[in-house]
Coordinates of C-alpha atoms in Angstrom, one line a residue:
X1 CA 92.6 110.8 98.5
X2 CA 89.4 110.0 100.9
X3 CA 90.1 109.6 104.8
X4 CA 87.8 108.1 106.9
X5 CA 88.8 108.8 110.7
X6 CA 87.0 105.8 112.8
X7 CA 88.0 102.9 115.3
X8 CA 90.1 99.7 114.3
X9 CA 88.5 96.8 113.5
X10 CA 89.8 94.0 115.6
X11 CA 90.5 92.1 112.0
X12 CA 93.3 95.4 111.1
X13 CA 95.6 94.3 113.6
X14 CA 98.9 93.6 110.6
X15 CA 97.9 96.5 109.1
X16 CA 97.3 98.6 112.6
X17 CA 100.6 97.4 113.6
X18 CA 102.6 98.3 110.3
X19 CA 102.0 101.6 111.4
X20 CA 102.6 101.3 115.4
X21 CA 105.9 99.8 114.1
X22 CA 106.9 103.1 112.0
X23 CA 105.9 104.8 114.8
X24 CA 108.1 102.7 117.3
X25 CA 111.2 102.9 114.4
X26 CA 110.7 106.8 114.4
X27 CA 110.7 107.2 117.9
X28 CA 113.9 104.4 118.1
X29 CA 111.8 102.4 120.5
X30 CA 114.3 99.3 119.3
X31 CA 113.3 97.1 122.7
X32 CA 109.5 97.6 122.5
X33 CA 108.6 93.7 123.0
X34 CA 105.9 91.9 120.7
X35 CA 104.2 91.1 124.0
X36 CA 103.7 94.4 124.6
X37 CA 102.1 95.4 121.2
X38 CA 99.5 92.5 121.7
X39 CA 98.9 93.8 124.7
X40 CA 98.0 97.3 123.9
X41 CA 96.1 96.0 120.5
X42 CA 93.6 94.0 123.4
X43 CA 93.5 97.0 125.3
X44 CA 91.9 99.0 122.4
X45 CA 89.6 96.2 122.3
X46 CA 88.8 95.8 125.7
X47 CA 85.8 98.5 126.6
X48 CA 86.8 98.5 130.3
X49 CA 90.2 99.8 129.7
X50 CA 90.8 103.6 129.0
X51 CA 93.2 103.8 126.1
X52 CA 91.1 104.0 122.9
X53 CA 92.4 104.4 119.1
X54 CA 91.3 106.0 116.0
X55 CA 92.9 105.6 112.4
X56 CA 92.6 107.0 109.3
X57 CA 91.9 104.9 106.3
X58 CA 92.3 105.7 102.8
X59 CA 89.1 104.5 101.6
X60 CA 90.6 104.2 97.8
X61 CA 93.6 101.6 98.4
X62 CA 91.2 100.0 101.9
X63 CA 94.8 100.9 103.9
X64 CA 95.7 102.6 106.7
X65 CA 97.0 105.5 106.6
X66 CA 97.4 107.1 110.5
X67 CA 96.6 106.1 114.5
X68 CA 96.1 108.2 117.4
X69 CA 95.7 106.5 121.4
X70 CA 94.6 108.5 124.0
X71 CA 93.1 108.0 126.8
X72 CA 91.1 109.9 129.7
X73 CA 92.6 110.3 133.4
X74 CA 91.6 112.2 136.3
X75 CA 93.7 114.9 137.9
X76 CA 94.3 117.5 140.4
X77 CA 93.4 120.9 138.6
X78 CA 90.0 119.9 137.7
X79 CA 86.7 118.4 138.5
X80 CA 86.1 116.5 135.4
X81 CA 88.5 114.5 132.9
X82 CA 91.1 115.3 131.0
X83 CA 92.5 113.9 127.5
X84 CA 96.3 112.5 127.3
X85 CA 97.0 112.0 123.8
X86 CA 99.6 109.6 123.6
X87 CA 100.9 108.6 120.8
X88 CA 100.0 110.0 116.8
X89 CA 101.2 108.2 113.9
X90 CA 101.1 109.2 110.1
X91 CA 102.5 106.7 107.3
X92 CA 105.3 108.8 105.4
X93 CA 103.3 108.7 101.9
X94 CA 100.3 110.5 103.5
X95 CA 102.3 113.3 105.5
X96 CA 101.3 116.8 104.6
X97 CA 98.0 115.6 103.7
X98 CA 95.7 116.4 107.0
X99 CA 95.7 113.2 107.9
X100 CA 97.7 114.0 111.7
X101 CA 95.1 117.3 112.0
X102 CA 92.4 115.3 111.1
X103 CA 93.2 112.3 113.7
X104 CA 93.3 115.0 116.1
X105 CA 90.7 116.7 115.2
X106 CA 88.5 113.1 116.0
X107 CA 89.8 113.2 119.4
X108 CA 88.9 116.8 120.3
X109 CA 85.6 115.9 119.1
X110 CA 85.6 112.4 121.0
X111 CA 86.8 114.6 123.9
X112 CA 84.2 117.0 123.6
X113 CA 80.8 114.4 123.7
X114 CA 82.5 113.4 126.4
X115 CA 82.7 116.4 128.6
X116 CA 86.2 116.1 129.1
X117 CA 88.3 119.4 130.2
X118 CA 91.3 119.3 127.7
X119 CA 93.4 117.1 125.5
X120 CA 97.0 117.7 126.0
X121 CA 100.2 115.9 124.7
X122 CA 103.6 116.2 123.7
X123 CA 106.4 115.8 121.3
X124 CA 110.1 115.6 120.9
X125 CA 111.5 119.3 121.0
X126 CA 113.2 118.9 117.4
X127 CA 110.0 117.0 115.7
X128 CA 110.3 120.0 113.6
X129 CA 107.1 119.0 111.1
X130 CA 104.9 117.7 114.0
X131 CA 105.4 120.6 116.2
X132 CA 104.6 123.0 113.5
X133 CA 101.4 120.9 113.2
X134 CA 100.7 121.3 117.0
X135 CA 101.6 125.0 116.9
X136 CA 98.8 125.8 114.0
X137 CA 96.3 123.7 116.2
X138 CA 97.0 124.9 119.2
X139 CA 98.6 128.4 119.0
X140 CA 101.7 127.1 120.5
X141 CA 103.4 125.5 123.6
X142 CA 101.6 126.1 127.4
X143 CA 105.1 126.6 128.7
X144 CA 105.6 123.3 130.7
X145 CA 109.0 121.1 129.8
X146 CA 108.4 117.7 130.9
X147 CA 111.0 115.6 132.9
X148 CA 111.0 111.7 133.4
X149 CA 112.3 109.6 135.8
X150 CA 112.8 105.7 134.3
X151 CA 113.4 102.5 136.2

């Protein structure tokens, strides 16, 4: 199998949105709105708004197989920016296969030519296969549990 990590093509949106779909059915987002997935697929487009996207392809069936969003933001602990990383999906038949490292791996890098101070994100506690992922990359948690307020 050959992966190619790079940005989608404004043509890929069915096959970019296959996979934000899985990503929404994993995560049991059932009321995500279709208005809402145009609108972040014109915001990856649009160069004047900070979330961004990579994907993996699998050059040998032209498909994609993964996406990442992230996007820089300011904050309080330092001077320059820092990296959220929002949202990672892999397609089930290419789990296991370095595609999530590798889409990770593409924003560190991004993140670095940028100058940016960190990429950070986080995970469901019991996303058992992810976190073990995250744990190899990153040596484990920082220690922070995250708490959310809806309206």
């Amino acid at each position: 199998m050959s992966q190619i990590i790079r940005r989608p093509a404004l043509n890929e949106q069915s096959q970019w949105q296959r996979l934000w779909e899985g990503y929404l059915q994993f995560y049991q987002a059932k009321n995500f709105s279709p208005e809402l997935t145009d609108l972040l697929w014109s915001r990856i487009h649009d160069l004047q708004h900070p979330i961004q996207c990579f994907v993996s392809e699998d050059i040998t069936r032209n498909q994609l197989s993964g996406l990442v969003h992230f996007f820089p933001h300011t904050n309080t602990w330092k001077a320059g920016q820092v990296c959220y990383l929002e949202d990672l999906y892999v397609d089930s038949t290419y789990r296991g296969n370095g595609v999530g490292r590798a889409l990770i791996q593409a924003v560190i890098n991004y993140a670095k030519e940028q100058s940016w101070e960190y990429v950070y994100w986080h995970t469901q506690h019991d996303n058992h296969n992810a976190r073990e992922l995250y744990d190899r990359l990153t040596g484990g948690t920082d220690g922070f549990v995250t708490y959310r307020i809806s309206f």
